Coordinates of C-alpha atoms in Angstrom, one line a residue:
V606 CA -42.2 107.2 94.9
E607 CA -40.9 105.6 91.7
E608 CA -37.5 104.4 93.0
L609 CA -36.0 104.1 96.5
T610 CA -32.6 103.0 97.6
I611 CA -31.4 102.6 101.2
A612 CA -27.9 104.1 101.5
A613 CA -27.4 103.7 105.2
P614 CA -29.4 102.8 108.3
L615 CA -30.8 105.4 110.6
V616 CA -29.4 105.0 114.1
V617 CA -31.2 106.8 116.9
P618 CA -29.0 107.7 119.8
E619 CA -30.0 106.7 123.4
R620 CA -30.1 110.3 124.4
G621 CA -31.2 113.3 122.4
G622 CA -33.0 113.2 119.1
V623 CA -32.3 113.1 115.4
R624 CA -32.8 115.9 112.8
V625 CA -34.0 114.6 109.4
Q626 CA -33.7 116.6 106.2
V627 CA -35.7 115.8 103.1
R628 CA -34.5 117.3 99.8
V629 CA -36.6 117.2 96.7
A630 CA -34.9 118.7 93.6
A631 CA -36.6 120.4 90.7
A632 CA -38.4 118.3 88.2
D633 CA -36.7 117.2 85.0
E634 CA -38.3 117.3 81.5
T635 CA -40.3 114.1 82.4
G636 CA -41.6 115.4 85.7
R637 CA -39.3 113.2 87.8
R638 CA -37.8 114.7 90.9
P639 CA -34.7 113.3 92.7
L640 CA -35.2 112.7 96.4
E641 CA -32.6 112.5 99.2
I642 CA -33.1 112.0 103.0
H643 CA -30.3 112.9 105.4
S644 CA -30.0 113.0 109.2
R645 CA -27.7 114.0 112.0
T646 CA -28.0 114.1 115.7
E647 CA -29.9 116.9 117.4
D648 CA -26.8 118.2 119.2
A649 CA -24.6 118.2 116.1
L650 CA -22.7 121.4 115.2
D651 CA -23.5 123.3 112.0
S652 CA -20.2 122.2 110.6
D653 CA -20.9 118.5 111.2
P654 CA -21.8 116.5 108.1
W655 CA -25.2 115.1 107.3
T656 CA -25.5 111.3 106.8
L657 CA -27.3 110.2 103.5
H658 CA -29.8 107.5 104.2
V659 CA -32.2 107.3 101.2
T660 CA -32.1 108.3 97.6
G661 CA -35.1 108.1 95.3
V662 CA -37.2 109.5 92.6
L663 CA -40.6 111.0 92.8
T664 CA -43.1 111.2 90.0
V665 CA -46.5 112.8 89.7
L666 CA -49.3 110.4 90.5
T667 CA -52.4 111.1 88.6
D668 CA -55.8 109.5 89.2
A669 CA -55.4 107.1 86.3
R670 CA -57.6 104.4 87.6
P671 CA -58.9 102.6 84.5
G672 CA -62.5 101.6 84.2
P673 CA -63.3 97.8 84.5
S674 CA -63.7 95.8 81.4
F675 CA -67.3 95.2 82.2
D676 CA -70.0 96.7 84.5
F677 CA -69.3 95.4 88.0
G678 CA -72.2 97.6 89.2
V679 CA -74.7 95.1 87.7
W680 CA -74.4 92.2 90.1
P681 CA -74.8 89.3 89.6
P682 CA -73.5 89.7 86.0
R683 CA -76.1 89.5 83.2
D684 CA -76.6 86.0 81.7
A685 CA -74.3 84.4 84.3
V686 CA -75.3 81.1 85.9
A687 CA -74.9 80.7 89.6
E688 CA -72.8 77.9 91.0
P689 CA -73.4 76.2 94.4
V690 CA -70.7 77.2 96.9
E691 CA -72.0 75.2 99.8
G692 CA -69.3 72.8 100.9
V693 CA -66.6 74.3 98.6
Y694 CA -64.1 74.4 101.4
E695 CA -64.7 70.7 102.2
R696 CA -63.9 70.1 98.5
F697 CA -60.7 72.0 98.9
S698 CA -59.8 70.0 102.0
A699 CA -60.4 66.8 100.1
L700 CA -57.9 68.0 97.6
G701 CA -55.3 68.6 100.3
L702 CA -55.8 72.4 100.8
A703 CA -57.2 73.1 104.3
Y704 CA -58.2 76.8 104.7
G705 CA -58.7 78.3 108.2
P706 CA -61.8 80.4 109.1
V707 CA -60.3 83.8 108.0
F708 CA -59.5 82.4 104.5
Q709 CA -62.9 81.0 103.9
G710 CA -64.2 84.1 102.2
L711 CA -65.9 82.8 99.0
R712 CA -69.5 83.9 99.1
G713 CA -70.9 83.3 95.6
V714 CA -69.8 82.2 92.2
W715 CA -71.3 82.7 88.7
R716 CA -70.2 81.5 85.3
R717 CA -70.7 82.9 81.8
G718 CA -68.8 81.0 79.1
D719 CA -65.1 81.0 80.0
E720 CA -65.6 83.8 82.5
T721 CA -65.9 83.1 86.2
F722 CA -67.3 85.7 88.6
A723 CA -67.0 85.6 92.4
E724 CA -68.0 87.5 95.4
V725 CA -65.6 87.4 98.3
A726 CA -65.5 89.0 101.8
I727 CA -63.5 88.8 105.0
P728 CA -65.6 86.9 107.5
T729 CA -67.1 89.5 109.9
E730 CA -66.8 87.2 112.9
Q731 CA -63.1 87.1 112.4
E732 CA -62.7 90.9 112.6
A733 CA -59.6 90.7 110.5
A734 CA -58.0 94.1 110.2
T735 CA -57.6 95.5 106.7
G736 CA -55.3 98.4 107.7
G737 CA -51.8 98.3 106.3
F738 CA -52.7 96.2 103.3
G739 CA -53.4 97.1 99.7
V740 CA -55.7 94.1 99.5
H741 CA -56.0 92.0 102.6
P742 CA -54.2 88.6 102.0
A743 CA -57.3 86.6 103.1
L744 CA -59.4 88.6 100.6
L745 CA -57.0 88.2 97.7
D746 CA -56.6 84.5 98.4
A747 CA -60.4 84.0 98.6
A748 CA -60.6 85.7 95.1
L749 CA -58.4 82.9 93.8
H750 CA -60.6 80.2 95.2
A751 CA -63.1 80.7 92.4
V752 CA -60.6 78.9 90.1
I753 CA -62.1 75.6 91.2
F754 CA -65.2 76.6 89.3
S755 CA -63.4 77.7 86.1
P756 CA -64.2 75.6 83.0
V757 CA -60.5 75.5 82.3
F758 CA -59.2 74.7 85.7
G759 CA -62.1 73.1 87.5
D760 CA -61.0 69.5 86.9
G761 CA -60.3 68.5 90.5
R762 CA -56.6 69.0 90.3
V763 CA -54.7 71.0 93.0
R764 CA -53.2 74.2 91.5
L765 CA -51.4 76.9 93.4
P766 CA -50.4 80.5 92.4
F767 CA -46.9 80.5 90.9
A768 CA -46.1 83.7 89.0
W769 CA -47.9 87.1 89.1
T770 CA -47.5 89.6 86.2
G771 CA -48.9 93.1 85.6
M772 CA -50.4 93.7 89.0
S773 CA -52.1 97.1 89.6
L774 CA -53.6 98.4 92.8
W775 CA -56.0 101.3 92.6
A776 CA -57.6 101.4 96.1
S777 CA -57.1 99.9 99.6
G778 CA -59.0 98.9 102.7
A779 CA -61.7 96.7 101.0
R780 CA -63.5 94.1 103.0
E781 CA -65.6 92.8 100.1
L782 CA -64.7 92.3 96.5
R783 CA -66.3 91.4 93.2
V784 CA -64.0 89.2 91.0
R785 CA -63.8 88.5 87.3
M786 CA -61.5 85.7 86.3
V787 CA -60.8 84.9 82.6
P788 CA -58.4 82.2 81.4
V789 CA -55.5 83.4 79.3
D790 CA -54.2 80.0 78.4
S791 CA -54.2 76.5 79.9
H792 CA -52.0 77.6 82.8
T793 CA -52.8 81.3 83.3
V794 CA -55.7 83.5 84.3
A795 CA -56.4 87.3 84.3
L796 CA -58.2 88.9 87.2
E797 CA -60.1 92.1 87.9
L798 CA -61.2 93.0 91.5
A799 CA -63.8 95.7 92.1
D800 CA -65.6 97.0 95.2
P801 CA -69.4 96.7 95.7
A802 CA -69.8 100.2 94.1
G803 CA -68.3 98.8 90.9
Q804 CA -65.0 100.7 91.1
L805 CA -61.8 98.9 90.2
V806 CA -59.6 98.0 93.2
A807 CA -56.9 95.9 91.6
G808 CA -56.0 94.0 88.4
V809 CA -53.7 91.2 87.5
E810 CA -52.7 90.8 83.8
S811 CA -51.7 87.2 84.3
L812 CA -51.4 84.8 87.1
T813 CA -49.8 81.5 86.3
L814 CA -51.0 78.5 88.3
R815 CA -48.9 75.3 88.8
E816 CA -50.4 71.9 89.5
V817 CA -49.2 70.2 92.7
S818 CA -48.4 66.6 92.4
G819 CA -51.0 64.4 94.1
D820 CA -48.3 62.4 96.0
L821 CA -47.2 65.6 97.8
V822 CA -50.6 66.0 99.4
Q823 CA -51.1 64.4 102.8
A824 CA -54.4 63.2 104.2
D825 CA -54.4 65.9 106.9
G826 CA -54.4 68.6 104.2
G827 CA -50.7 69.5 104.4
L828 CA -48.0 69.1 101.8
A829 CA -45.6 66.1 102.1
D830 CA -41.9 66.6 102.5
G831 CA -40.6 67.9 99.2
L832 CA -36.9 67.2 99.6
F833 CA -35.1 65.6 96.6
Q834 CA -31.7 64.1 96.1
I835 CA -29.6 62.8 93.3
D836 CA -29.9 59.0 92.9
W837 CA -27.5 57.1 90.6
T838 CA -29.5 54.7 88.5
K839 CA -28.1 51.8 86.5
L840 CA -28.3 52.2 82.7
P841 CA -29.3 49.0 80.9
A842 CA -26.4 47.3 79.2
R843 CA -26.2 47.8 75.4
Q844 CA -23.8 47.5 72.6
G845 CA -21.9 50.5 71.3
P846 CA -18.8 51.6 69.4
A847 CA -15.4 51.6 71.0
P848 CA -14.7 55.0 72.5
A849 CA -12.0 57.3 71.1
P850 CA -8.7 57.3 72.9
V851 CA -8.4 59.5 75.9
G852 CA -6.1 62.5 75.7
T853 CA -4.9 65.3 77.9
A854 CA -5.5 68.1 75.4
L855 CA -7.8 69.0 72.5
P856 CA -6.9 67.9 69.0
G857 CA -4.4 70.0 67.2
P858 CA -5.1 72.0 64.0
E859 CA -4.0 69.1 61.8
E860 CA -5.6 66.3 63.8
P861 CA -9.1 64.9 62.9
V862 CA -11.9 65.7 65.3
P863 CA -14.0 62.6 66.2
A864 CA -17.7 62.9 67.3
D865 CA -16.6 62.5 70.9
V866 CA -13.3 64.0 72.1
L867 CA -12.2 62.5 75.4
V868 CA -9.9 64.6 77.6
R869 CA -8.9 63.4 81.0
V870 CA -8.6 65.8 84.0
E871 CA -6.2 64.5 86.6
R872 CA -6.3 65.4 90.2
P873 CA -3.4 67.9 90.8
T874 CA -1.0 67.6 93.7
G875 CA -1.0 69.9 96.7
D876 CA -3.5 70.6 99.4
E877 CA -7.2 70.4 98.8
A878 CA -7.8 74.1 98.2
E879 CA -4.8 74.5 96.0
A880 CA -5.6 71.4 94.0
T881 CA -9.2 72.5 93.5
H882 CA -8.1 75.9 92.2
T883 CA -5.7 74.3 89.8
A884 CA -8.1 71.7 88.5
T885 CA -11.0 74.0 88.0
A886 CA -8.9 76.7 86.3
R887 CA -7.6 74.1 83.9
V888 CA -11.0 72.7 83.0
L889 CA -12.4 76.2 82.6
A890 CA -9.6 77.0 80.1
L891 CA -10.2 73.7 78.3
V892 CA -14.0 74.4 78.0
R893 CA -13.4 77.9 76.8
E894 CA -11.1 76.7 74.1
W895 CA -13.5 74.0 73.1
L896 CA -16.4 76.3 72.7
G897 CA -14.3 79.0 71.0
V898 CA -13.0 76.9 68.1
E899 CA -15.3 76.6 65.2
R900 CA -14.1 73.2 63.9
F901 CA -15.2 71.6 67.2
A902 CA -18.8 72.8 66.8
G903 CA -20.0 69.4 65.5
A904 CA -18.4 67.3 68.2
R905 CA -18.8 66.7 72.0
L906 CA -16.1 67.3 74.6
V907 CA -16.1 64.4 77.1
V908 CA -14.4 65.5 80.3
V909 CA -13.1 62.3 81.9
T910 CA -12.4 62.0 85.7
E911 CA -11.8 59.2 88.2
G912 CA -13.6 59.5 91.6
A913 CA -15.5 62.8 91.1
V914 CA -18.8 61.2 92.0
A915 CA -20.0 58.3 94.2
P916 CA -22.7 56.3 92.4
E917 CA -22.2 53.3 94.8
G918 CA -22.0 55.4 98.0
V919 CA -18.2 55.6 98.3
G920 CA -16.9 59.1 99.1
A921 CA -16.3 61.4 96.1
D922 CA -13.1 63.4 95.7
P923 CA -14.1 67.1 96.4
V924 CA -11.4 68.4 94.0
L925 CA -12.7 66.5 91.0
S926 CA -16.3 67.1 92.1
A927 CA -15.6 70.8 91.7
V928 CA -14.5 70.0 88.1
W929 CA -17.9 68.5 87.5
G930 CA -19.5 71.7 88.9
V931 CA -17.6 73.9 86.5
V932 CA -18.6 71.7 83.5
R933 CA -22.2 71.6 84.6
A934 CA -22.3 75.4 84.7
A935 CA -20.8 75.6 81.2
R936 CA -23.2 72.9 79.9
A937 CA -26.1 75.1 80.9
E938 CA -24.8 77.7 78.4
A939 CA -23.8 75.2 75.7
P940 CA -26.3 72.3 75.8
G941 CA -25.2 69.2 73.8
R942 CA -21.6 70.2 73.6
L943 CA -20.2 68.8 76.9
V944 CA -20.3 65.4 78.6
L945 CA -19.1 64.3 82.0
L946 CA -17.7 60.8 82.4
D947 CA -16.3 59.3 85.6
V948 CA -14.6 55.9 85.1
E949 CA -13.2 53.5 87.7
G950 CA -12.5 49.8 87.2
G951 CA -9.9 49.3 84.5
E952 CA -10.6 47.4 81.3
E953 CA -13.9 46.1 82.4
S954 CA -15.3 49.6 82.8
W955 CA -13.7 51.0 79.7
S956 CA -15.3 48.2 77.6
V957 CA -18.7 49.8 78.1
V958 CA -17.8 53.4 77.7
G959 CA -18.6 53.5 74.0
A960 CA -22.1 52.2 74.6
A961 CA -22.5 54.6 77.5
L962 CA -21.6 57.6 75.4
A963 CA -23.9 56.4 72.6
S964 CA -26.8 56.7 75.1
G965 CA -26.7 60.5 74.8
E966 CA -26.7 61.0 78.5
P967 CA -24.8 64.2 79.6
E968 CA -23.4 62.7 82.8
L969 CA -22.2 59.1 83.3
A970 CA -20.3 57.1 85.9
V971 CA -18.9 53.7 85.2
R972 CA -17.9 51.2 88.0
G973 CA -16.8 47.7 87.3
G974 CA -18.5 47.6 83.9
V975 CA -21.8 49.0 85.2
V976 CA -23.0 52.3 83.9
Y977 CA -24.8 54.8 86.2
V978 CA -26.7 58.0 85.3
P979 CA -28.0 60.6 87.8
R980 CA -31.7 60.9 88.4
L981 CA -33.8 63.1 90.7
G982 CA -35.3 61.1 93.5
R983 CA -37.3 61.8 96.6
V984 CA -35.5 61.8 99.9
S985 CA -36.8 59.0 102.1
G986 CA -37.1 59.1 105.9
A987 CA -34.8 56.1 106.2
G988 CA -31.9 58.2 107.3
A989 CA -33.8 60.2 109.8
L990 CA -32.1 60.7 113.2
T991 CA -33.6 58.5 116.0
V992 CA -34.6 59.7 119.4
P993 CA -32.5 58.1 122.2
G994 CA -34.3 55.2 123.7
G995 CA -35.9 55.8 127.1
E996 CA -35.2 59.5 127.0
S997 CA -37.8 62.2 127.1
V998 CA -35.5 65.1 126.9
W999 CA -33.0 65.4 124.0
R1000 CA -31.5 67.9 121.6
L1001 CA -29.9 68.0 118.2
D1002 CA -26.2 68.1 118.6
V1003 CA -22.9 68.0 116.7
V1004 CA -21.1 64.8 118.0
E1005 CA -18.4 64.9 115.2
R1006 CA -17.6 67.8 113.0
G1007 CA -16.7 67.5 109.4
T1008 CA -19.8 66.1 107.7
L1009 CA -23.6 66.3 108.3
E1010 CA -23.5 62.6 109.3
G1011 CA -21.9 63.9 112.5
L1012 CA -25.3 65.1 113.7
A1013 CA -27.2 63.1 116.4
L1014 CA -30.0 63.4 118.9
T1015 CA -28.4 63.2 122.3
P1016 CA -30.0 63.0 125.8
V1017 CA -29.9 66.2 127.9
P1018 CA -29.6 66.0 131.7
L1019 CA -32.0 68.4 133.4
S1020 CA -30.5 70.8 135.9
G1021 CA -31.9 73.5 138.1
L1022 CA -32.5 76.9 136.5
A1023 CA -30.8 80.0 137.7
Q1024 CA -32.5 83.4 137.9
G1025 CA -33.2 84.8 134.5
Q1026 CA -33.2 81.4 132.8
V1027 CA -36.2 79.6 131.2
R1028 CA -36.6 76.1 129.9
V1029 CA -38.3 75.7 126.5
A1030 CA -39.8 72.6 125.1
V1031 CA -39.0 73.2 121.4
R1032 CA -41.7 72.4 118.9
A1033 CA -40.0 73.8 115.7
A1034 CA -36.4 75.0 115.0
G1035 CA -34.8 76.9 112.2
V1036 CA -31.4 76.0 110.7
N1037 CA -29.3 78.8 109.2
F1038 CA -26.0 78.8 107.4
R1039 CA -24.0 79.3 110.6
D1040 CA -25.4 75.9 111.8
V1041 CA -24.2 74.2 108.6
L1042 CA -20.7 75.7 108.9
N1043 CA -20.7 74.7 112.5
A1044 CA -21.6 71.1 111.8
L1045 CA -19.0 70.9 109.0
G1046 CA -16.3 72.3 111.3
M1047 CA -15.8 75.4 109.2
Y1048 CA -17.1 78.1 111.6
P1049 CA -14.2 80.1 113.1
G1050 CA -13.5 79.7 116.8
D1051 CA -14.6 77.3 119.4
V1052 CA -18.4 77.3 118.7
R1053 CA -20.5 74.5 120.3
D1054 CA -24.1 75.7 120.5
F1055 CA -26.1 74.5 117.5
G1056 CA -29.4 76.0 116.5
L1057 CA -30.2 79.6 117.7
E1058 CA -33.8 79.9 116.4
G1059 CA -36.8 78.1 117.6
A1060 CA -40.4 78.1 118.8
G1061 CA -41.9 76.2 121.6
V1062 CA -43.5 76.2 125.1
V1063 CA -41.9 77.7 128.2
T1064 CA -42.1 74.9 130.7
E1065 CA -40.1 76.3 133.6
V1066 CA -38.9 79.6 134.9
G1067 CA -35.8 80.1 137.0

């Protein structure tokens, strides 16, 4: 199967069966054959239509398994030096990567120059099933553990797989593999996986590894919370030229074009949705005109707002925040041509705008003569919800809709269970987009229940 597209789901009736029809057309000049799969109920009349479920393309699969780049049948490899693998998983654990028993499959490692060879197997005592997999995940993961012995990557830093390119699978069902790992560059390796008979099982043209920051690794071997937020940081005060005057349109054909052209975007009147549409449409037209005129090519367009962001924690105007979003998207396509500037505070703030623009920062907010710039910062646990004091039973609830600050942990009074009910002590819960809309008061209808997915322990049955 070269291509496959699902056109419609197959619904099996409660009573009766389904007739399935597979159509394979004649091959074209390249040997490709169009495929269609239809169905209709078993009691359908001859005149009833068939439902198309799948379209695809079939190609001839030849036994084109390539030979390995070297002789896997000679094992260990000639001139390769054995490396001690005792305690290797303790080394991984010390780096913050704790592997369970099924994933501790590294059996031997050898090195020859830049090449790293490994022997991996699924632990027999685990009796992990290999059916249904091209290469069992535990076996493939164990093949990557040899990276800790690579002369390029064996520097004690934590690296995890990031991007796979050029993967080929030639056999399945393996419980043991012989591995050859060769560095491509300082971030990438190539892999060959063969069975004990020396036949190639799989190949990876390049696997990019990314280093994990040490402060993300916890002492228990897990990864720390990786949530980030935008923090507004004060820019050191400095002298700079006076800014150009702020206009409401771009310079005309006869007007000079300064290095920075400042254009103010006011908040339109009307309700929030209408005002947002008007403001974003206007700034989009402004940016298109700016980028489309050749004489503006050597200058920067500074889009000036008031209240679009909240560097000091005061609520931002969602209408003008949308204006910033549009300009950010355009700046990704035209780096260096667009600047966002939000100014509040009268003459005191405008006195530092020239120096702020001279900093070269693409986004700036000025409040009372202080210049702020956005920086990526780690989310702290300071704002975490607190468990109600003296309560052993509680739930996450929406106490006030409109913002996520309306969430709270509230006590739950226990009541008797009716027949068919169970009580679950929740250990983990998922949050989906419906929950977000519900908390923000944007979900249609009178919806109260918050959180529909979870895992835990059944403590009582009605």
